[in-house]
Short mmCIF file of C-alpha atoms in Angstrom, two decimals:
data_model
loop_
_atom_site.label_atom_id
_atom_site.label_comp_id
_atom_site.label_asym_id
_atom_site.label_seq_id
_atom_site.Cartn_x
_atom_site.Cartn_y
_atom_site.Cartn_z
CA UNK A 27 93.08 112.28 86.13
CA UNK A 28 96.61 112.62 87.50
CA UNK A 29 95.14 111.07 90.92
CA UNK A 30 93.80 107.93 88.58
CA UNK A 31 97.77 107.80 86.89
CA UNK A 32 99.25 108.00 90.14
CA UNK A 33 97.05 104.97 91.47
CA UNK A 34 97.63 103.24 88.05
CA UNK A 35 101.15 103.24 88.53
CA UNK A 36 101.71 102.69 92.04
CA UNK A 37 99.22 99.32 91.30
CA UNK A 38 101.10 98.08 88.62
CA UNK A 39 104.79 98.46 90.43
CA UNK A 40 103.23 97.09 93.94
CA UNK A 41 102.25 93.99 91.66
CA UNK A 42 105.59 93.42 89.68
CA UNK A 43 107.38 93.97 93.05
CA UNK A 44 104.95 91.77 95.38
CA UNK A 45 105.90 88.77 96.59
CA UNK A 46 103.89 85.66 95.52
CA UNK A 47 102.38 87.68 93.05
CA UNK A 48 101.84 85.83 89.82
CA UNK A 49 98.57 87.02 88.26
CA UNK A 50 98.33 89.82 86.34
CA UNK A 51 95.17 89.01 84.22
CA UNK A 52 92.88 90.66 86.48
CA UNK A 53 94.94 94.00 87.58
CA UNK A 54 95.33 94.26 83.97
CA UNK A 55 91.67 94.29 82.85
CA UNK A 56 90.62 96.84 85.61
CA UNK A 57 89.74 100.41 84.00
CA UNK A 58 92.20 102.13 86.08
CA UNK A 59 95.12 100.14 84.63
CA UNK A 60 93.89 101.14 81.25
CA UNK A 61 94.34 104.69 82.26
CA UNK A 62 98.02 104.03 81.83
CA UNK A 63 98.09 103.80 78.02
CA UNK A 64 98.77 106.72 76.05
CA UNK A 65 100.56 108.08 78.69
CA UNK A 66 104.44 108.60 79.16
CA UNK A 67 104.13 105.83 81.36
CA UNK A 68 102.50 103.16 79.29
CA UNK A 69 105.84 100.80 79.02
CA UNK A 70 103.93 99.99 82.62
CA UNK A 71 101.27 98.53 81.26
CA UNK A 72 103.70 96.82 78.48
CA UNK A 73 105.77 95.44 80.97
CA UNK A 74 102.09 94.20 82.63
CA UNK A 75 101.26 92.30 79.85
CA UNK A 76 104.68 90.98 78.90
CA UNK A 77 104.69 89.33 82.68
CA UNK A 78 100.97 88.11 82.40
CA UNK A 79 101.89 86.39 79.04
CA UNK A 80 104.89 85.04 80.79
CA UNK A 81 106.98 86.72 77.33
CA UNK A 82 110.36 87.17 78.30
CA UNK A 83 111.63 88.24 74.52
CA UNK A 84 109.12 91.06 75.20
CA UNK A 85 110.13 91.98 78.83
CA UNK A 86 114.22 92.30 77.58
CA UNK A 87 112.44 94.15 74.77
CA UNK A 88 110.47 97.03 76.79
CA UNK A 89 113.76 97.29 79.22
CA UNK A 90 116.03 98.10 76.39
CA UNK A 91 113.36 100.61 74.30
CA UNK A 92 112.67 102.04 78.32
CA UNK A 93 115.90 101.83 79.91
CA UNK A 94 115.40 105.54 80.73
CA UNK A 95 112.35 105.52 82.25
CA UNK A 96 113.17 101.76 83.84
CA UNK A 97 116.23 103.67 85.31
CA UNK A 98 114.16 106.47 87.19
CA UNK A 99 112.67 104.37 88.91
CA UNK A 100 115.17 102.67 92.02
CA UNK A 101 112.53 100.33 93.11
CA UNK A 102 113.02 98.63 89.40
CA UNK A 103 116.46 98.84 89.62
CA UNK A 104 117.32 97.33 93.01
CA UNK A 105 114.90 94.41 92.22
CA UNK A 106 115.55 93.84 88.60
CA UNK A 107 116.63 90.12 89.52
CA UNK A 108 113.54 89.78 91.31
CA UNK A 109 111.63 91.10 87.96
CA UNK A 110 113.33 88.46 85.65
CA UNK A 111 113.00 85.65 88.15
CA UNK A 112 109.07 85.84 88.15
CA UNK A 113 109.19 86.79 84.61
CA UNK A 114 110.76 83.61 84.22
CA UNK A 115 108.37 81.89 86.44
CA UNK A 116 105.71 82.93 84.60
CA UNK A 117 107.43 81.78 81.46
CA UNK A 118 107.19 78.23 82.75
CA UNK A 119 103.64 78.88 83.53
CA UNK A 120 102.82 79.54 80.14
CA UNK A 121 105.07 76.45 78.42
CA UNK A 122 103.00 74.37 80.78
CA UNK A 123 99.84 75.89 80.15
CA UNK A 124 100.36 75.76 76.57
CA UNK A 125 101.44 71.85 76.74
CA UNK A 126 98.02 69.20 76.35
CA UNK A 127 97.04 68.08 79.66
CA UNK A 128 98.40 64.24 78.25
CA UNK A 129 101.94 65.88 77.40
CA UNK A 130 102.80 67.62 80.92
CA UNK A 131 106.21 65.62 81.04
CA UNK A 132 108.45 68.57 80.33
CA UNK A 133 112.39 68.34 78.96
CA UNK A 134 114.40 70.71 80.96
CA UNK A 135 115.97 71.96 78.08
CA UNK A 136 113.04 73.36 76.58
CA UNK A 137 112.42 74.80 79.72
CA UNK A 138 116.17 76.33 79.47
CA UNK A 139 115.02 77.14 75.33
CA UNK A 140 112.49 79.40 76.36
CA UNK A 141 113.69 81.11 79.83
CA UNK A 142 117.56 81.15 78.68
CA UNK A 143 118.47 79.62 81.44
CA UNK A 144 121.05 76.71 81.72
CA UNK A 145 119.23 73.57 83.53
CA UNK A 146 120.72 74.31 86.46
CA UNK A 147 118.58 77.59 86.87
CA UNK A 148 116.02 75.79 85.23
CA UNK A 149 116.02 73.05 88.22
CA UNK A 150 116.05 76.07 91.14
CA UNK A 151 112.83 77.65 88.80
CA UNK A 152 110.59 74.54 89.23
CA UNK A 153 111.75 74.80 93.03
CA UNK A 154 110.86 78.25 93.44
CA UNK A 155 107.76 77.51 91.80
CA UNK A 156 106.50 74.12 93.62
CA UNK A 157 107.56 76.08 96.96
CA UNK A 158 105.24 79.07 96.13
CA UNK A 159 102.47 76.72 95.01
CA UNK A 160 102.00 77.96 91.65
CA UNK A 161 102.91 74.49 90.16
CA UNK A 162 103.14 70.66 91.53
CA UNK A 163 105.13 67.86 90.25
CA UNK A 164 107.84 65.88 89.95
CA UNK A 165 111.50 67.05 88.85
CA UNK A 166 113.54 63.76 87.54
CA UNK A 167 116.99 65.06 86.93
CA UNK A 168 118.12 61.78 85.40
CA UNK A 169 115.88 62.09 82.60
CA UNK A 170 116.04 65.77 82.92
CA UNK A 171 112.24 66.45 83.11
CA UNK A 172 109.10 67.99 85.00
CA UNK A 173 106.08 66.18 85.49
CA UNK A 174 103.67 69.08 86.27
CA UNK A 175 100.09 67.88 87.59
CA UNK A 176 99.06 71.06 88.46
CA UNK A 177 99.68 74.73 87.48
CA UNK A 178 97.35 77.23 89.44
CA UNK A 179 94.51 78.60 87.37
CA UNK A 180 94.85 82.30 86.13
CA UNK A 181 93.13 84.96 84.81
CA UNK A 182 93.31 84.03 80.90
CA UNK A 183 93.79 86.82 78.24
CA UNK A 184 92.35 86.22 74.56
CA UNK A 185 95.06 84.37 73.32
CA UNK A 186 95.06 82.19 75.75
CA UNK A 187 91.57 82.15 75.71
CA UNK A 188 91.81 81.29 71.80
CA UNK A 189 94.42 78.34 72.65
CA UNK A 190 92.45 76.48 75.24
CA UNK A 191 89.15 76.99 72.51
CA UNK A 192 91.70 75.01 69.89
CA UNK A 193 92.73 72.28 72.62
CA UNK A 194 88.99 71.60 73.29
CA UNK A 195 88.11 71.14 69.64
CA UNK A 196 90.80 68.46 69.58
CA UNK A 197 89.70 66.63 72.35
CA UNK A 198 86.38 67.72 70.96
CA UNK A 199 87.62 65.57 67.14
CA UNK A 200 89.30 62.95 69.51
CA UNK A 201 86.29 62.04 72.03
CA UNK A 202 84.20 61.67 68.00
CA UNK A 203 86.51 59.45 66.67
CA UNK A 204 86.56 57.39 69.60
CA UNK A 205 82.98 56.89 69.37
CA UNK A 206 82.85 56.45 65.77
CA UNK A 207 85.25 53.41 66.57
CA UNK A 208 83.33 51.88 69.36
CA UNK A 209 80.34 52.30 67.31
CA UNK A 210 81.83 50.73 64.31
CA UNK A 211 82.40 47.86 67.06
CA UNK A 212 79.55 47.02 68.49
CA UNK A 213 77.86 45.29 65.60
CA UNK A 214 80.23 42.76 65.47
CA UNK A 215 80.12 42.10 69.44
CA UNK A 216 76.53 42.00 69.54
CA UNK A 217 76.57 40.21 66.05
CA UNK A 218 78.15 37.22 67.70
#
């Protein structure tokens, strides 16, 4: 058991501290991760989930509740920048992920909103992340937007899960009435 803990946590900090290491969705659905609830070291798995959500609020959260434990550990310390950059990466994910694929033209402020970043930061974000391939698109600082075509697929939790299920059923209500229409149409061009 304390081999399985050991493993846990050396998992989990090898993928917060990885380079190029954005997905969490499937370390966090392996058994062995699981072992690391209930244990004095669950804020781990917290501070998992808070990074595969992309939920900054809840990252600052678990570091102040576990500034203690976050302390004993250097590796967490000396990279703590490091930790809130690809938090904030994969804060961006998620506001584009969450977007319709028709509304991927993204203000840089509400980029800023959600990371608490000023647009500055915001702009060296979007260049971390088209570098790293984890997004692609088009920064236009005069109009102070992102076009993002692309955001690499990831390991989806049930929310997420439950939000792309609601997007289809509106494209689902959309693709209906747009056959209802053209249906309501063709009478009158056949008609004539």
């Amino acid at each position: 058991q304390s081999f399985k803990l050991d493993l846990a946590f050396d998992l989990s900090l090898s993928a917060l501290l990885g380079d190029n290491i954005y997905n969490f969705g499937e370390l966090l659905a392996h058994p062995i991760i699981q072992s690391l609830v209930g244990t004095k070291v669950e804020w781990l798995y917290y501070i998992l989930e808070a990074f595969n959500t992309g939920d900054l609020v809840r990252y600052q959260q678990l570091c102040h509740v576990h500034q203690a434990a976050l302390s004993a550990q250097p590796a967490l310390v000396q990279n703590e920048k490091k930790l809130l950059e690809k938090v904030n990466i994969l804060c961006l994910m998620e506001i584009i992920f969450s977007r319709p694929a028709d509304d991927r033209t993204i203000p840089l402020s509400v980029i800023a909103e959600r990371t608490k970043l000023n647009v500055e930061d915001v702009e060296y974000l979007l260049m971390k992340s088209l570098s790293v391939h984890l997004i692609e698109g088009i920064i236009d600082q005069v109009e102070g937007t992102v076009y993002v075509s692309w955001v690499q697929p990831r390991v989806l939790g049930i929310p997420q899960i439950k939000s792309l299920r609601d997007r289809l059923d509106n494209w689902v209500d959309k693709v209906h009435t747009a056959l209802l229409s053209v249906e309501a149409e063709t009478p009158d061009l056949v008609a004539t």
